[in-house]
Short mmCIF file of C-alpha atoms and ligand atoms in Angstrom, two decimals:
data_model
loop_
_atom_site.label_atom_id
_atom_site.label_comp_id
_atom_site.label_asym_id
_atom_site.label_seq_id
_atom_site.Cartn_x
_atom_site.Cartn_y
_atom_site.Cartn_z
CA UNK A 3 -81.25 -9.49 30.21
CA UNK A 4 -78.77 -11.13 32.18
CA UNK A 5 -78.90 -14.65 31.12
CA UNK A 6 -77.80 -18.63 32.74
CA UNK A 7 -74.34 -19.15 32.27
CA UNK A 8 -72.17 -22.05 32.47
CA UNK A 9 -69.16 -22.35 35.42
CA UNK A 10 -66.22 -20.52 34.12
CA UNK A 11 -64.45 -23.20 34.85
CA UNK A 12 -65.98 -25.44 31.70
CA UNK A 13 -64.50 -23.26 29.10
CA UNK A 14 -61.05 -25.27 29.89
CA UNK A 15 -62.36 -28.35 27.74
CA UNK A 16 -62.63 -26.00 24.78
CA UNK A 17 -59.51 -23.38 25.58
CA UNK A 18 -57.85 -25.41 27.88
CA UNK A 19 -57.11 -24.63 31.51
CA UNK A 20 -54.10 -22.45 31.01
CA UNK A 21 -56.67 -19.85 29.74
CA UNK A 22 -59.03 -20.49 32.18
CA UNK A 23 -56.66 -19.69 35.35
CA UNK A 24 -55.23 -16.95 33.38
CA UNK A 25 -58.67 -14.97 33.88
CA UNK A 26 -58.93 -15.88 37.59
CA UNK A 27 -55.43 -14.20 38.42
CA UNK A 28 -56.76 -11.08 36.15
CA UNK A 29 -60.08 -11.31 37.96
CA UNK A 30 -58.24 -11.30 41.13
CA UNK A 31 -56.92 -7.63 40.34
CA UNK A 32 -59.85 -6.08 40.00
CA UNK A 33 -61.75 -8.06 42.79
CA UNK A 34 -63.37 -5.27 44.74
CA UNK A 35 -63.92 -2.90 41.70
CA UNK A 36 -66.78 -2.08 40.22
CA UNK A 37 -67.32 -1.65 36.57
CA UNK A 38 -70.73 -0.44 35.37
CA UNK A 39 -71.99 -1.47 31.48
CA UNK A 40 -74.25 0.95 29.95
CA UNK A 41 -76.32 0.69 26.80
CA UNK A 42 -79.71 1.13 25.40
CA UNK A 43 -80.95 -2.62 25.66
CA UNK A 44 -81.36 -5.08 27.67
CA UNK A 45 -82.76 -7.52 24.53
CA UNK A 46 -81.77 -7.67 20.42
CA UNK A 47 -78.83 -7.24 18.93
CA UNK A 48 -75.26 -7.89 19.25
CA UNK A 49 -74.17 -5.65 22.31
CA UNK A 50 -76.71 -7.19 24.90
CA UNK A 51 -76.51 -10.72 23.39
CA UNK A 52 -72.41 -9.96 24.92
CA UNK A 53 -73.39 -8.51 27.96
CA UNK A 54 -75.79 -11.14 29.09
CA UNK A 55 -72.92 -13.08 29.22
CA UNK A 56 -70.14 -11.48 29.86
CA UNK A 57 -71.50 -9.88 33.05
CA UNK A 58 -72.00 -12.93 35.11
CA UNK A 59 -69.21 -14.59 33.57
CA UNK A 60 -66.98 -11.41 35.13
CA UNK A 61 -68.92 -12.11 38.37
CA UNK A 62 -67.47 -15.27 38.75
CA UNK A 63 -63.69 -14.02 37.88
CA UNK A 64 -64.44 -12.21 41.30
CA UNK A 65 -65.10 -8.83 39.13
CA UNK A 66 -67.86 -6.77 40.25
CA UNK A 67 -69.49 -6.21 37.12
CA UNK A 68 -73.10 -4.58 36.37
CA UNK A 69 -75.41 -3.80 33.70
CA UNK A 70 -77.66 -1.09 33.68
CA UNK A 71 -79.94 0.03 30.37
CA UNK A 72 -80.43 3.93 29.38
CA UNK A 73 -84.46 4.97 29.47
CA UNK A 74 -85.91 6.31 26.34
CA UNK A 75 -88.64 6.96 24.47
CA UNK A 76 -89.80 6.33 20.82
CA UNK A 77 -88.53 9.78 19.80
CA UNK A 78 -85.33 9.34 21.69
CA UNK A 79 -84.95 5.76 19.84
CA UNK A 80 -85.83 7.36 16.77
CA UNK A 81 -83.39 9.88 16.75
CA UNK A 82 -80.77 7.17 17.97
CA UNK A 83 -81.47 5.08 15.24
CA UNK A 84 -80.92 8.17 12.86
CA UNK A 85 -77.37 8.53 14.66
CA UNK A 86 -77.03 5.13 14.15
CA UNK A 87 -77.38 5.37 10.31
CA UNK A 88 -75.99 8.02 9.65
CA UNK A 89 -72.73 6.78 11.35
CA UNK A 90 -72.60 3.59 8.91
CA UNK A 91 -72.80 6.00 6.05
CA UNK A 92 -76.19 6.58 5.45
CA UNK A 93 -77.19 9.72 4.66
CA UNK A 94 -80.43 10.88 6.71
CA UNK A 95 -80.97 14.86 8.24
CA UNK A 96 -80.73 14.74 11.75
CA UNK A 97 -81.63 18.64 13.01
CA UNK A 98 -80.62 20.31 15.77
CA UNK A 99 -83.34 20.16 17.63
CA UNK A 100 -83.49 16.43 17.56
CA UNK A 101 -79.99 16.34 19.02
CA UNK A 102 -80.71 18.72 21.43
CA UNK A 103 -83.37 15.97 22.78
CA UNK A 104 -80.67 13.46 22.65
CA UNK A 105 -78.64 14.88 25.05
CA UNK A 106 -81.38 15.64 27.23
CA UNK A 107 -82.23 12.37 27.66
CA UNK A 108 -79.09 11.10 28.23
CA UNK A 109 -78.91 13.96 31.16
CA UNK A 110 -82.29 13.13 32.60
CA UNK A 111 -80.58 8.89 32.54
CA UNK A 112 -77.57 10.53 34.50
CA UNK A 113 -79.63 12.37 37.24
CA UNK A 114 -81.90 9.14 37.81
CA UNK A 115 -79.13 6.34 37.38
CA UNK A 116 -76.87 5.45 40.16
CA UNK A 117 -73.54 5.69 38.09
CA UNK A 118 -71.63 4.40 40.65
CA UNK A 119 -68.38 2.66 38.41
CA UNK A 120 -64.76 2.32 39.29
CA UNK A 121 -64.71 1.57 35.64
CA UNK A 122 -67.65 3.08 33.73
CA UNK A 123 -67.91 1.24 30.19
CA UNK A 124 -70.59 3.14 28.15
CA UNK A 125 -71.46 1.24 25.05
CA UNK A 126 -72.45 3.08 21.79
CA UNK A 127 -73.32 6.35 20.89
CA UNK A 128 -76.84 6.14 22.43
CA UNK A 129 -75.97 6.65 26.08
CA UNK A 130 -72.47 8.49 24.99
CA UNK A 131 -73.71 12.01 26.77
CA UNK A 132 -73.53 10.23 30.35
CA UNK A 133 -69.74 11.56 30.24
CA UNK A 134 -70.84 14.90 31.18
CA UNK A 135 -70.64 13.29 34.63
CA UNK A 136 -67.32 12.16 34.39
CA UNK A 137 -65.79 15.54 36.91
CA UNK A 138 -68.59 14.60 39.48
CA UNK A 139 -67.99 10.94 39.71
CA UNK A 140 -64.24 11.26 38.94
CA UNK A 141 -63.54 6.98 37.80
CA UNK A 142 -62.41 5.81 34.71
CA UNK A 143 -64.69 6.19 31.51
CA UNK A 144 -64.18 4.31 28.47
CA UNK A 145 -66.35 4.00 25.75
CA UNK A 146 -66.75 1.01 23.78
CA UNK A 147 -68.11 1.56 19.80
CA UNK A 148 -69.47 -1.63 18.51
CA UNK A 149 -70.71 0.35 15.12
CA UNK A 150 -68.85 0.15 11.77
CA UNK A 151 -67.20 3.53 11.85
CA UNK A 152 -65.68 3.36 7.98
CA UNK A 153 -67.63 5.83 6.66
CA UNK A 154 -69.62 7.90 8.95
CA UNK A 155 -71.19 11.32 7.92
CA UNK A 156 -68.93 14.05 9.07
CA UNK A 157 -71.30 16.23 10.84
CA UNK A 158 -72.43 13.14 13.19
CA UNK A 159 -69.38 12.00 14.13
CA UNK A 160 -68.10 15.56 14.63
CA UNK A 161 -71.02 16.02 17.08
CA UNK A 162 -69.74 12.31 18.75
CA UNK A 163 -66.32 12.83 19.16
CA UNK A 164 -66.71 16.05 21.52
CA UNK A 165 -67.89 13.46 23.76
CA UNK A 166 -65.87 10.58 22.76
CA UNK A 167 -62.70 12.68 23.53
CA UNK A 168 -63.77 13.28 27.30
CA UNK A 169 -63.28 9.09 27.77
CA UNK A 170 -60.26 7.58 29.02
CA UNK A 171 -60.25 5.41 25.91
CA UNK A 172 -61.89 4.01 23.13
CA UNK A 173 -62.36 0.64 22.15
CA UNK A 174 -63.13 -0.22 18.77
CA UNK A 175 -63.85 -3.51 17.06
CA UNK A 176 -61.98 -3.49 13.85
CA UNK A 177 -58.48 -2.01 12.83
CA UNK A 178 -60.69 0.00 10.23
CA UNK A 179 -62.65 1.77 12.77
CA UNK A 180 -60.11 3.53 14.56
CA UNK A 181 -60.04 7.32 14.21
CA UNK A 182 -58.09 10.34 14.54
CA UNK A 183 -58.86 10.86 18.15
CA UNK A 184 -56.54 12.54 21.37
CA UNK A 185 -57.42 9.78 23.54
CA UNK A 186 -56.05 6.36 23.38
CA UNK A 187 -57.74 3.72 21.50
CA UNK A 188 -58.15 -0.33 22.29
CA UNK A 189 -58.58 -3.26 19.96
CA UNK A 190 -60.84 -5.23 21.30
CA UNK A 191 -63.09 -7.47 18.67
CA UNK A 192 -66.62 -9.41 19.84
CA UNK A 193 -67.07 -12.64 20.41
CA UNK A 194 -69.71 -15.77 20.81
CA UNK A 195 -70.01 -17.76 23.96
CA UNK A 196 -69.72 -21.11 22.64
CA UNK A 197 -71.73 -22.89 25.77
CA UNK A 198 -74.71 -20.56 25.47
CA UNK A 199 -78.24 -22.16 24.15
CA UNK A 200 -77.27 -20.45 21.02
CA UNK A 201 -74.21 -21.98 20.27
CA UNK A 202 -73.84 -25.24 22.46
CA UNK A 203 -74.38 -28.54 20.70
CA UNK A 204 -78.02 -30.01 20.26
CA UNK A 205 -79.23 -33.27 19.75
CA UNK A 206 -80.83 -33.91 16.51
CA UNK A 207 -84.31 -34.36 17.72
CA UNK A 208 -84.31 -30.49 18.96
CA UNK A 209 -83.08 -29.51 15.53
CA UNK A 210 -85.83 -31.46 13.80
CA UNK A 211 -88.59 -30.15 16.21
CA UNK A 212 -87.60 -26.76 15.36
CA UNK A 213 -87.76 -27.40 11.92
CA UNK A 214 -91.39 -28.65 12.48
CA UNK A 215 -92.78 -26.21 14.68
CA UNK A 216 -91.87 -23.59 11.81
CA UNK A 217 -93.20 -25.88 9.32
CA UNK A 218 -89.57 -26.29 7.04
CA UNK A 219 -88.72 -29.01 4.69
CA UNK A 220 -85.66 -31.09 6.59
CA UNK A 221 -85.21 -32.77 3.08
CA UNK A 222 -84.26 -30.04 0.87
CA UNK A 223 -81.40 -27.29 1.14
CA UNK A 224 -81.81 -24.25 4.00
CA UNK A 225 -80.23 -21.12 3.35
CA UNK A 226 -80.43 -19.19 6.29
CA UNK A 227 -80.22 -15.72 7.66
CA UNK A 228 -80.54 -14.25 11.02
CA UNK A 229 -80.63 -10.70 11.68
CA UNK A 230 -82.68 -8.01 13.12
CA UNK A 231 -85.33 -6.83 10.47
CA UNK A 232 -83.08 -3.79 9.66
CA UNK A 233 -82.18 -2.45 6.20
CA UNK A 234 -78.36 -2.54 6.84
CA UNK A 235 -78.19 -6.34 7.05
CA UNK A 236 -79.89 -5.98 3.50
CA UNK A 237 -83.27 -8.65 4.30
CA UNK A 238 -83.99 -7.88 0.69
CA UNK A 239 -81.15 -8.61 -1.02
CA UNK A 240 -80.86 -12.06 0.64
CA UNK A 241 -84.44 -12.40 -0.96
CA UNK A 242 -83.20 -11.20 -4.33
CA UNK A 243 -80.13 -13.68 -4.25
CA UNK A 244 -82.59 -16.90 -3.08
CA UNK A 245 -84.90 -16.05 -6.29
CA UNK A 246 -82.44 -15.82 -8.51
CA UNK A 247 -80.69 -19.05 -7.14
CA UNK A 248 -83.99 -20.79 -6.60
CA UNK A 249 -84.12 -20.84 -10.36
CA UNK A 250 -81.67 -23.64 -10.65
CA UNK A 251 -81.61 -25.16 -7.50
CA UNK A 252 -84.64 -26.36 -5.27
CA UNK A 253 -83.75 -25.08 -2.00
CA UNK A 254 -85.63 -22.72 1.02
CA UNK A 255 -84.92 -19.51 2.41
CA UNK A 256 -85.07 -18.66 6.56
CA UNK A 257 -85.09 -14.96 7.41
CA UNK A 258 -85.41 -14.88 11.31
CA UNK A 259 -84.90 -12.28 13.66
CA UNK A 260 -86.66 -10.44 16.32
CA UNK A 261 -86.51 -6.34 16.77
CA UNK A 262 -84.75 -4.56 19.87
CA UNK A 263 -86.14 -2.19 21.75
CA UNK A 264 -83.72 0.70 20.90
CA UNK A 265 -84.50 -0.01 17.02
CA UNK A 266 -88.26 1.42 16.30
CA UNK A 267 -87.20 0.61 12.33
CA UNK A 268 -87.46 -3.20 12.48
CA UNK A 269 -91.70 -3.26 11.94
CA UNK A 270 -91.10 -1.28 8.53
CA UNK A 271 -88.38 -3.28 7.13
CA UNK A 272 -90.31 -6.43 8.54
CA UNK A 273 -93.11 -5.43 6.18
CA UNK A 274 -91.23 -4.93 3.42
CA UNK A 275 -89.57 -8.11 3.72
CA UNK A 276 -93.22 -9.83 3.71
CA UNK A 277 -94.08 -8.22 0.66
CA UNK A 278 -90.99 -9.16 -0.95
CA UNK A 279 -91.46 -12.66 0.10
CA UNK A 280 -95.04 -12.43 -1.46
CA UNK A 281 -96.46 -15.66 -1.22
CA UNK A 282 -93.73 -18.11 -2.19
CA UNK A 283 -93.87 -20.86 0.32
CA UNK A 284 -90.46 -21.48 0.76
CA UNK A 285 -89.39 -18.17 2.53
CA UNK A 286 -90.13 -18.45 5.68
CA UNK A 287 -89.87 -14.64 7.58
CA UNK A 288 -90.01 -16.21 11.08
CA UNK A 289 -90.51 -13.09 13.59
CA UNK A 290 -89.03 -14.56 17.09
CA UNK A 291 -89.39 -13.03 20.38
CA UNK A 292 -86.58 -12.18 22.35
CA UNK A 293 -84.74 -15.62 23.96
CA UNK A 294 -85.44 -17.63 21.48
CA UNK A 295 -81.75 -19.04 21.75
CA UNK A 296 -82.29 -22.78 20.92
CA UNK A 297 -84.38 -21.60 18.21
CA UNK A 298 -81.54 -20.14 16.56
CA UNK A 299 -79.49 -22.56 17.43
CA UNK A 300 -81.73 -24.81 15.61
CA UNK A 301 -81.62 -22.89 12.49
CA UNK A 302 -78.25 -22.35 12.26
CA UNK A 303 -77.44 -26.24 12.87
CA UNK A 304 -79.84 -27.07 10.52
CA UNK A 305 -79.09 -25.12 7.65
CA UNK A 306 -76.99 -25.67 4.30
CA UNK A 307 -75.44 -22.62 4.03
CA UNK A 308 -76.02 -19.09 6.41
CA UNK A 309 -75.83 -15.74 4.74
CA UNK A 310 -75.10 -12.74 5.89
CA UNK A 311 -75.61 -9.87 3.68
CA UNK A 312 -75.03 -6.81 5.30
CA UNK A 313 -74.49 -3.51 4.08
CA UNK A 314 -72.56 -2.53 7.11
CA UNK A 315 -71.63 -4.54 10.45
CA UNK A 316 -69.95 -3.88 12.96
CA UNK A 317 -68.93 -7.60 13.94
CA UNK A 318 -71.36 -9.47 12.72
CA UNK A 319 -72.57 -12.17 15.65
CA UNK A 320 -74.27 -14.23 13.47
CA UNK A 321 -71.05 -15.06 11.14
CA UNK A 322 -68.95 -16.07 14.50
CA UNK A 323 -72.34 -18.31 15.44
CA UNK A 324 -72.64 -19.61 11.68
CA UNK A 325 -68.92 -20.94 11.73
CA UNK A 326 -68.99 -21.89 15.04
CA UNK A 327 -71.59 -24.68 13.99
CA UNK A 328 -69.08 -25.64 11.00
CA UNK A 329 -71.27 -24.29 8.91
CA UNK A 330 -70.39 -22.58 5.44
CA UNK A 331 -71.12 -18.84 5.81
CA UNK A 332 -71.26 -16.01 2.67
CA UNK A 333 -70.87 -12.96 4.24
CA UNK A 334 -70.62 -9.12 3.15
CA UNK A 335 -67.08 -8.10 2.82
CA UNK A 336 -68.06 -5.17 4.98
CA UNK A 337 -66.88 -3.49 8.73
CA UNK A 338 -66.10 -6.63 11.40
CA UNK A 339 -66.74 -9.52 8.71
CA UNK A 340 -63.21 -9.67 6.99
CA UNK A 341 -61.78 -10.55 10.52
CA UNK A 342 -64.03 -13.72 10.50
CA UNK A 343 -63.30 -14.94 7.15
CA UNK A 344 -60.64 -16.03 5.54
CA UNK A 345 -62.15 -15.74 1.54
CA UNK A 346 -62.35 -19.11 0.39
CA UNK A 347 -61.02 -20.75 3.88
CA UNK A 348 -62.77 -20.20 6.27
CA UNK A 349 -66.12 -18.86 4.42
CA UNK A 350 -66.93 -16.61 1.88
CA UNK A 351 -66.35 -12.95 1.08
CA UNK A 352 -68.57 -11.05 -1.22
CA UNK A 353 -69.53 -7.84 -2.48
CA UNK A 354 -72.61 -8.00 -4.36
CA UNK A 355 -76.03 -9.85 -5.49
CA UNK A 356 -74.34 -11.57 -8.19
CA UNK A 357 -71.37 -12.78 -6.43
CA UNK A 358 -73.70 -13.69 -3.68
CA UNK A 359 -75.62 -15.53 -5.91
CA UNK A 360 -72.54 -17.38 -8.09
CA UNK A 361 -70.97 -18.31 -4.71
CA UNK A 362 -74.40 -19.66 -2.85
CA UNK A 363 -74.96 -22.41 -5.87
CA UNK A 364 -71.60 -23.26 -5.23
CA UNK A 365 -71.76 -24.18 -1.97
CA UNK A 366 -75.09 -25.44 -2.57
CA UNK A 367 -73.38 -28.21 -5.47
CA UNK A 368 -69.95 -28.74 -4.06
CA UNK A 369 -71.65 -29.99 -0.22
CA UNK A 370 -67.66 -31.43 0.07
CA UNK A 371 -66.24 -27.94 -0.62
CA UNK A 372 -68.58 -26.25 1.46
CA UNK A 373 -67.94 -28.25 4.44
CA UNK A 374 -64.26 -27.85 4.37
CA UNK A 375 -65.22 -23.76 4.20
CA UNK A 376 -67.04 -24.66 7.63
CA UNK A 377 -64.77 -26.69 9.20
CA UNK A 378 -61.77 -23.82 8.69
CA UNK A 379 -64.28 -21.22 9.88
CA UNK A 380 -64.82 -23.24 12.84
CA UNK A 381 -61.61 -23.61 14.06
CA UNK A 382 -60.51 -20.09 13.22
CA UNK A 383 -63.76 -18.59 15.29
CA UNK A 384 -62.45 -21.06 17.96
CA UNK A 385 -58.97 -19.32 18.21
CA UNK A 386 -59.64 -15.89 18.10
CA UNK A 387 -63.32 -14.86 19.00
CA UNK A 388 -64.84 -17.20 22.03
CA UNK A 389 -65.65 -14.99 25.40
CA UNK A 390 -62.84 -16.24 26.93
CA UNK A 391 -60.12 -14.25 24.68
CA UNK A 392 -62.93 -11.29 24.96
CA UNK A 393 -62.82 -11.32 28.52
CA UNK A 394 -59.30 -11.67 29.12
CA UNK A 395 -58.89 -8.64 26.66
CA UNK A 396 -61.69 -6.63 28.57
CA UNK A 397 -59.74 -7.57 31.89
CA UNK A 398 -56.55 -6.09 30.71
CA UNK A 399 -58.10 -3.15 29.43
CA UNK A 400 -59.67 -2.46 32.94
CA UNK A 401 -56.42 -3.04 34.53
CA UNK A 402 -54.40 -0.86 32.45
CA UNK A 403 -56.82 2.38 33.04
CA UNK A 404 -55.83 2.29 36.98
CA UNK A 405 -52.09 1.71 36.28
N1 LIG B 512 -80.44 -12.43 17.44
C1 LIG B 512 -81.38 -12.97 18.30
N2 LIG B 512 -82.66 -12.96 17.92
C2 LIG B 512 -83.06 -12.45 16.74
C3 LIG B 512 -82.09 -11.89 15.86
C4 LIG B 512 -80.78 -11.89 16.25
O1 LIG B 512 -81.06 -13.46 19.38
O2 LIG B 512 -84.23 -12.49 16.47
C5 LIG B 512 -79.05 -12.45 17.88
C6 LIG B 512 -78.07 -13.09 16.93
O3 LIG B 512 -78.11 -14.50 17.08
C7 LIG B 512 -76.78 -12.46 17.39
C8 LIG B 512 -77.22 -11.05 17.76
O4 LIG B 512 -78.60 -11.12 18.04
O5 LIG B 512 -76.30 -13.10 18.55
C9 LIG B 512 -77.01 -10.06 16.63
O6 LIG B 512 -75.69 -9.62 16.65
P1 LIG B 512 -74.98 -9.12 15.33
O7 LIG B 512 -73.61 -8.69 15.72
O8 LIG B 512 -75.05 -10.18 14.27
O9 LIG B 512 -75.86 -7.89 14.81
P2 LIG B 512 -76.52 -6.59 15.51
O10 LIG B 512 -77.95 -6.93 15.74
O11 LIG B 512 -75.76 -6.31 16.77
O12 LIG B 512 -76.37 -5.52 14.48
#
């Protein structure tokens, strides 16, 4: 869902306008190009909160830039969502047949889809079979892998890199994603658009009404999470660590996320979150609908400390949002996290319940401490992972497949 963006142009009073013109005179170069984004949603999750920004803010760099969505059914989404597992490490049976309908669905999304790229840019392995096209179209394919690839099952990423080797190039998130591939391989880590309703400032009063509307305490400590309701950003582990910390200090828990349509899990592990939460009245599992920017903007402002306690990530949005809002973040030491933090400078690093748990009463006694932790994080999100420094990297990578 493409969304309202600001003028390019008002980036320059946060990256200044040596940046800003930069882009234009890499726009210019690709003025009359086309390149087509593919993925398998237009709402939820990391890769279409980017693309609902970075498409219209390549439109106004004079790029031609679209955005079309793969079709799919619950079956389809299913047996994506398997892939998708199975690729962080999980270990789930994906047969034969089940792949075999994955790749006819991607075919039946070629024949109806007018893949009409100079640049095609197919993002994750959901839509990765739409390379079979590549001799009839004949433009440049690359294919952009926002998962964490550090441990991925062997027999599923065999079956992905027959296709991933027919790209151009790859482009990878972390330096520990890369693989052993015969095509080249790009760089290229996320980023936050720091002007969007879910990261520009808000006045207090927003903050506050948010806080009403879901009926939190403003007076006592908010430990926040945002995610999807998926198992690999561990929803009830962040319940176990609150409990455990609850016991000494008086504070609430916010679990909020929405689902995404290519993700049939999220109602399961939604449940199971509920249960876990049982009836303690300060966990509050908010369930938002798509959009709900200023919502999470709210949250995030508002809260003490944000967690995020994946299992796996492959970038991890909600850390770059958390410390853009100077706010102290305790994050899994896992996939795209350990580029965002700096352990004990610009956040915090850990690797299990208890060291969750030792380092969120911390933060949650030493407010001084904690601050400094967001004020670091803050400035270090600012330097390396705004959209501007993710679209000037996107516009060289364009670039360099025609030269
Ligand atoms: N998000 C959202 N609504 C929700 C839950 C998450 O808009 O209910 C956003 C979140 O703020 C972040 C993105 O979705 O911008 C999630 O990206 P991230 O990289 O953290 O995780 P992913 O979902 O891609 O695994």
């Amino acid at each position: 869902m493409i969304k309202m963006v600001a003028d390019i142009r008002e980036y320059s009073s946060i990256v200044g306008q040596a940046v800003i013109d930069e882009l234009f005179y890499l726009g210019d170069k690709l003025k009359g190009k086309i390149v087509q984004n593919i993925n398998s949603t237009a709402v939820g999750g990391g890769v279409a909160e980017i693309l609902s920004r970075m498409v219209p803010l390549l439109k106004q760099l004079g790029v031609d830039a679209r955005w079309d969505v793969i079709k799919g059914n619950e079956k389809f989404f299913t047996i994506t969502k398997k892939i998708h597992n199975a690729l962080h490490g999980v270990d789930i049976p994906i047969s034969l047949d089940e792949l075999l309908y994955f790749q006819e669905v991607n075919r039946q999304n070629a024949n109806e889809m007018d893949l009409c790229g100079d640049v095609m840019f197919i993002h994750d392995p959901q839509p990765i079979v739409l390379i079979e096209r590549r001799e009839a179209i004949g433009k440049k394919w690359a294919w952009r892998c926002h998962v964490d690839f550090t441990t991925p099952k062997e027999g599923v990423m065999a079956f992905l890199k027959s296709y991933i080797e027919r790209y151009d190039c790859a482009v990878f998130s972390a330096p520990a994603f890369a693989r052993k591939l015969s095509i080249p391989q790009a760089l290229i880590s996320p980023s936050i658009d720091p002007l969007s309703d879910k990261n520009k400032e808000l006045p207090q009063e927003t903050i506050n009404s948010v806080l009403d509307q879901f009926g939190i305490d403003k007076m006592r400590p908010i430990v926040t999470q945002i995610s999807r309701f998926d198992y690999l950003k561990d929803p009830i582990g962040v319940i176990e660590v609150y409990k455990r910390v609850k016991r000494h200090i008086d504070c609430q828990l916010v679990l909020a996320g929405g689902g995404a349509t290519d993700d049939p899990e999220g109602a399961k592990v939604l449940e199971d979150v509920r249960n876990a939460a049982a009836d303690d009245p300060d966990i509050h599992v908010l369930l938002l609908p798509p959009a709900k920017d200023i919502e999470i903007n709210a949250l995030q402002r508002a809260s003490s400390v944000i967690l995020q306690k994946s299992l796996k990530e492959g970038f991890g949005l909600t850390v770059a949002e958390g410390l853009w809002k100077a706010k102290p973040v305790i994050a899994s030491a896992v996939g795209g996290i350990p580029l965002q933090i700096a352990h004990k400078y610009s956040g915090i690093l850990t690797y299990s319940i208890d060291g969750t748990v030792h380092y969120l009463k911390q933060l949650l006694n030493e407010p001084e401490y904690a601050k400094k932790l967001g004020i670091n994080g803050r400035e270090h999100i600012k330097n390396n992972f705004l959209i501007t420094r993710h679209i000037r990297d996107y516009l060289l990578l364009f670039l360099s497949l025609y030269h």
